[in-house]
N, CA, C and O atoms as a DFTB+ gen file, in Angstrom:
300 C
 N C O
     1  1     -30.382     -93.632    -123.080
     2  2     -31.317     -94.318    -123.230
     3  2     -32.603     -94.244    -123.920
     4  3     -33.394     -93.306    -123.823
     5  1     -32.861     -96.025    -125.108
     6  2     -33.989     -94.483    -125.735
     7  2     -34.498     -94.839    -125.762
     8  3     -34.852     -95.854    -125.162
     9  1     -35.237     -93.787    -127.069
    10  2     -37.000     -93.657    -126.849
    11  2     -37.765     -94.105    -126.556
    12  3     -38.607     -93.459    -125.933
    13  1     -37.913     -95.148    -126.751
    14  2     -38.945     -96.330    -126.216
    15  2     -38.565     -96.887    -125.150
    16  3     -39.427     -96.509    -124.357
    17  1     -38.052     -97.357    -124.737
    18  2     -37.326     -97.286    -122.767
    19  2     -37.981     -96.359    -122.152
    20  3     -38.720     -96.614    -121.201
    21  1     -37.713     -94.672    -122.810
    22  2     -37.971     -93.034    -121.666
    23  2     -39.422     -93.526    -121.939
    24  3     -39.869     -94.059    -120.923
    25  1     -40.740     -93.524    -123.480
    26  2     -41.673     -93.809    -123.041
    27  2     -42.285     -95.405    -122.288
    28  3     -43.302     -96.073    -122.100
    29  1     -41.350     -95.381    -122.146
    30  2     -42.221     -96.488    -121.797
    31  2     -42.382     -96.805    -120.013
    32  3     -43.366     -97.263    -119.433
    33  1     -41.026     -96.372    -119.413
    34  2     -41.367     -95.813    -118.119
    35  2     -42.107     -94.632    -118.007
    36  3     -42.631     -94.986    -116.951
    37  1     -42.521     -93.693    -118.174
    38  2     -42.773     -93.045    -118.400
    39  2     -44.621     -93.127    -118.163
    40  3     -45.382     -92.509    -117.419
    41  1     -44.832     -94.220    -119.209
    42  2     -46.166     -94.513    -119.636
    43  2     -46.445     -95.267    -118.352
    44  3     -47.553     -94.916    -117.947
    45  1     -45.787     -96.325    -117.400
    46  2     -46.056     -97.463    -116.460
    47  2     -45.877     -96.154    -114.673
    48  3     -46.291     -96.477    -113.560
    49  1     -45.128     -94.720    -115.035
    50  2     -45.332     -94.576    -113.931
    51  2     -46.311     -93.900    -113.823
    52  3     -46.219     -93.314    -112.744
    53  1     -47.208     -93.637    -114.321
    54  2     -48.255     -92.572    -115.109
    55  2     -49.660     -93.682    -115.409
    56  3     -50.756     -93.356    -115.867
    57  1     -49.291     -94.793    -115.066
    58  2     -50.603     -95.614    -115.424
    59  2     -51.153     -95.655    -116.462
    60  3     -52.287     -96.120    -116.574
    61  1     -50.556     -95.236    -117.323
    62  2     -51.147     -95.055    -119.165
    63  2     -49.963     -96.223    -119.956
    64  3     -48.954     -96.882    -119.705
    65  1     -51.027     -95.871    -121.169
    66  2     -50.425     -96.743    -122.315
    67  2     -49.376     -95.250    -123.136
    68  3     -49.643     -94.049    -123.174
    69  1     -48.012     -96.125    -123.764
    70  2     -47.503     -95.378    -124.379
    71  2     -47.747     -94.173    -125.314
    72  3     -47.366     -93.010    -125.186
    73  1     -48.645     -94.882    -126.507
    74  2     -49.510     -94.247    -127.539
    75  2     -49.961     -93.162    -125.748
    76  3     -48.833     -93.262    -125.267
    77  1     -50.509     -92.600    -125.008
    78  2     -50.935     -91.837    -124.447
    79  2     -49.887     -90.410    -124.081
    80  3     -49.924     -89.181    -124.133
    81  1     -49.158     -91.305    -123.768
    82  2     -47.773     -90.299    -123.480
    83  2     -47.692     -90.025    -124.250
    84  3     -48.218     -88.912    -124.215
    85  1     -47.159     -90.294    -125.760
    86  2     -46.520     -89.657    -127.354
    87  2     -47.777     -88.646    -127.728
    88  3     -47.621     -87.524    -128.210
    89  1     -48.926     -89.195    -127.448
    90  2     -49.703     -87.734    -127.695
    91  2     -50.363     -86.655    -126.886
    92  3     -50.965     -85.606    -127.113
    93  1     -49.880     -87.576    -125.530
    94  2     -49.590     -85.965    -124.472
    95  2     -48.400     -85.370    -124.377
    96  3     -48.255     -84.585    -123.440
    97  1     -47.575     -85.535    -125.058
    98  2     -46.296     -84.159    -125.496
    99  2     -46.890     -84.425    -126.744
   100  3     -48.055     -84.249    -126.386
   101  1     -46.968     -84.681    -127.800
   102  2     -46.898     -83.851    -128.619
   103  2     -47.933     -83.064    -128.779
   104  3     -47.953     -82.369    -129.796
   105  1     -48.950     -82.985    -127.899
   106  2     -50.403     -82.042    -128.160
   107  2     -49.766     -81.252    -127.606
   108  3     -49.826     -80.257    -128.328
   109  1     -48.881     -80.922    -126.353
   110  2     -47.829     -80.350    -125.203
   111  2     -46.699     -79.518    -126.610
   112  3     -46.619     -78.292    -126.538
   113  1     -46.156     -80.008    -127.417
   114  2     -44.873     -79.353    -128.347
   115  2     -45.368     -78.480    -129.452
   116  3     -44.859     -77.531    -130.049
   117  1     -47.139     -79.424    -129.588
   118  2     -47.849     -78.573    -130.714
   119  2     -48.337     -76.910    -130.381
   120  3     -47.914     -75.923    -130.982
   121  1     -49.576     -76.922    -128.992
   122  2     -49.115     -75.680    -128.161
   123  2     -48.665     -74.696    -128.398
   124  3     -49.071     -73.538    -128.492
   125  1     -47.099     -75.568    -128.574
   126  2     -46.083     -74.389    -127.747
   127  2     -45.365     -74.127    -128.861
   128  3     -44.314     -73.489    -128.916
   129  1     -46.019     -74.691    -129.840
   130  2     -45.580     -74.017    -130.982
   131  2     -45.777     -72.541    -131.495
   132  3     -45.111     -71.530    -131.718
   133  1     -47.670     -73.208    -131.580
   134  2     -48.583     -72.464    -132.274
   135  2     -49.216     -71.301    -131.590
   136  3     -50.108     -70.729    -132.217
   137  1     -48.905     -70.864    -130.423
   138  2     -48.963     -70.391    -129.061
   139  2     -47.891     -70.440    -127.944
   140  3     -47.844     -70.956    -126.827
   141  1     -46.896     -69.558    -128.835
   142  2     -45.313     -69.527    -128.048
   143  2     -45.428     -67.414    -127.488
   144  3     -45.589     -66.407    -128.178
   145  1     -45.223     -67.634    -125.826
   146  2     -45.018     -66.454    -125.811
   147  2     -44.690     -65.110    -126.595
   148  3     -43.780     -65.018    -127.418
   149  1     -45.723     -63.873    -126.160
   150  2     -44.398     -61.782    -126.480
   151  2     -43.701     -62.486    -125.404
   152  3     -44.015     -62.870    -124.277
   153  1     -42.369     -62.537    -126.322
   154  2     -41.820     -62.455    -125.996
   155  2     -40.647     -61.422    -127.037
   156  3     -39.439     -61.468    -126.801
   157  1     -41.233     -60.509    -128.202
   158  2     -40.105     -60.077    -129.456
   159  2     -39.638     -61.251    -129.540
   160  3     -38.739     -61.571    -128.762
   161  1     -40.015     -61.967    -130.277
   162  2     -40.067     -63.477    -130.816
   163  2     -38.817     -64.818    -130.638
   164  3     -38.440     -65.701    -131.409
   165  1     -38.364     -64.358    -128.943
   166  2     -37.186     -65.231    -128.785
   167  2     -37.706     -66.467    -128.794
   168  3     -37.137     -67.264    -129.540
   169  1     -38.847     -66.947    -128.028
   170  2     -38.770     -68.027    -128.386
   171  2     -38.833     -68.635    -129.612
   172  3     -38.182     -69.653    -129.849
   173  1     -39.779     -67.949    -130.670
   174  2     -39.925     -68.663    -132.066
   175  2     -38.476     -68.586    -132.610
   176  3     -38.172     -69.466    -133.416
   177  1     -37.721     -67.843    -132.351
   178  2     -36.085     -68.663    -132.704
   179  2     -35.911     -69.301    -132.415
   180  3     -36.084     -70.326    -133.074
   181  1     -35.303     -69.344    -130.913
   182  2     -34.863     -71.240    -130.952
   183  2     -36.187     -72.076    -131.103
   184  3     -35.853     -72.862    -130.217
   185  1     -37.214     -72.475    -131.431
   186  2     -38.036     -73.546    -132.570
   187  2     -37.057     -73.683    -133.601
   188  3     -36.398     -74.670    -133.927
   189  1     -37.075     -72.464    -134.080
   190  2     -36.454     -73.025    -135.534
   191  2     -35.117     -73.500    -135.672
   192  3     -34.651     -73.655    -136.801
   193  1     -34.357     -73.782    -134.516
   194  2     -33.273     -74.230    -134.089
   195  2     -33.184     -76.065    -134.584
   196  3     -32.360     -76.775    -135.161
   197  1     -34.967     -76.309    -133.773
   198  2     -35.130     -77.580    -133.480
   199  2     -35.779     -78.540    -135.230
   200  3     -36.830     -78.319    -135.833
   201  1     -35.073     -79.193    -135.458
   202  2     -34.796     -80.125    -137.108
   203  2     -35.822     -80.562    -136.789
   204  3     -36.228     -80.558    -135.627
   205  1     -36.379     -80.981    -137.680
   206  2     -38.143     -81.407    -137.722
   207  2     -38.382     -81.402    -139.514
   208  3     -38.170     -80.491    -140.315
   209  1     -38.849     -82.651    -139.714
   210  2     -39.849     -82.880    -141.099
   211  2     -40.680     -82.254    -141.631
   212  3     -40.691     -81.820    -142.783
   213  1     -41.590     -82.143    -140.663
   214  2     -42.848     -80.904    -140.061
   215  2     -42.463     -79.089    -139.718
   216  3     -41.534     -78.298    -139.555
   217  1     -43.858     -79.199    -139.764
   218  2     -43.978     -78.144    -139.135
   219  2     -43.180     -77.661    -137.472
   220  3     -42.348     -77.031    -136.820
   221  1     -44.307     -78.605    -137.574
   222  2     -43.834     -78.993    -135.625
   223  2     -43.361     -80.668    -135.564
   224  3     -43.909     -81.659    -136.047
   225  1     -41.771     -80.484    -134.540
   226  2     -41.388     -81.641    -134.243
   227  2     -42.099     -82.353    -133.660
   228  3     -43.095     -81.869    -133.123
   229  1     -41.752     -84.147    -133.542
   230  2     -42.348     -85.260    -133.095
   231  2     -41.969     -84.928    -131.521
   232  3     -41.467     -83.868    -131.147
   233  1     -42.280     -85.944    -130.751
   234  2     -41.944     -85.811    -129.265
   235  2     -39.637     -86.165    -129.164
   236  3     -38.613     -85.776    -128.602
   237  1     -40.154     -87.120    -130.169
   238  2     -38.711     -87.967    -130.505
   239  2     -37.508     -86.672    -131.719
   240  3     -36.350     -86.760    -132.127
   241  1     -38.050     -86.156    -131.799
   242  2     -37.608     -85.214    -132.802
   243  2     -36.636     -83.799    -131.109
   244  3     -35.537     -83.628    -130.581
   245  1     -38.049     -83.244    -131.035
   246  2     -37.357     -82.494    -129.764
   247  2     -36.085     -83.036    -129.335
   248  3     -34.942     -82.756    -129.693
   249  1     -36.612     -84.036    -128.323
   250  2     -35.724     -84.701    -127.413
   251  2     -34.999     -85.442    -128.085
   252  3     -35.219     -86.596    -127.718
   253  1     -34.059     -85.407    -129.075
   254  2     -33.238     -85.697    -129.748
   255  2     -32.707     -84.306    -129.838
   256  3     -31.707     -84.213    -129.126
   257  1     -32.975     -83.282    -130.394
   258  2     -32.963     -81.566    -129.925
   259  2     -32.060     -81.633    -129.309
   260  3     -30.854     -81.781    -129.503
   261  1     -33.091     -81.440    -128.014
   262  2     -32.786     -81.206    -126.344
   263  2     -31.280     -81.879    -125.794
   264  3     -30.402     -81.287    -125.166
   265  1     -31.295     -83.479    -126.299
   266  2     -30.808     -84.126    -125.340
   267  2     -29.016     -84.173    -125.828
   268  3     -28.069     -84.662    -125.211
   269  1     -29.052     -83.365    -127.342
   270  2     -27.801     -83.177    -127.946
   271  2     -27.329     -81.519    -126.998
   272  3     -26.232     -81.523    -126.440
   273  1     -28.015     -80.515    -126.917
   274  2     -28.462     -78.992    -127.220
   275  2     -27.562     -78.835    -125.121
   276  3     -26.800     -77.965    -124.700
   277  1     -27.925     -79.607    -124.660
   278  2     -27.175     -80.887    -123.299
   279  2     -25.990     -80.528    -123.259
   280  3     -25.368     -79.574    -122.792
   281  1     -25.658     -81.871    -124.087
   282  2     -24.398     -82.447    -123.806
   283  2     -24.058     -81.132    -124.764
   284  3     -24.126     -80.358    -123.809
   285  1     -23.833     -80.494    -125.571
   286  2     -22.906     -79.981    -125.711
   287  2     -22.448     -78.656    -125.010
   288  3     -21.242     -78.549    -124.789
   289  1     -23.415     -77.471    -124.576
   290  2     -23.534     -77.343    -123.488
   291  2     -22.400     -77.303    -122.343
   292  3     -21.862     -76.358    -121.766
   293  1     -22.255     -78.627    -122.246
   294  2     -22.316     -79.828    -120.874
   295  2     -20.540     -79.754    -121.146
   296  3     -19.631     -79.973    -120.345
   297  1     -20.478     -79.285    -122.865
   298  2     -19.039     -80.844    -123.263
   299  2     -18.082     -79.614    -122.696
   300  3     -16.864     -79.770    -122.606
């Protein structure tokens, strides 16, 4: 399913705009990247595996990575 379609579906189900969905997702990702749990660096190590153009991935970058990992592990 295309990212645009996924975001539209989430927006529709929650009665908000696609932009609001994307903004909320980005806020959650940013919070997770800036405040990882104190787990000895395990979370940070996983975060570093996510390919992204900037310091923090966009929702699209994170979802693409997560989907590829799920497919790889199910392989």
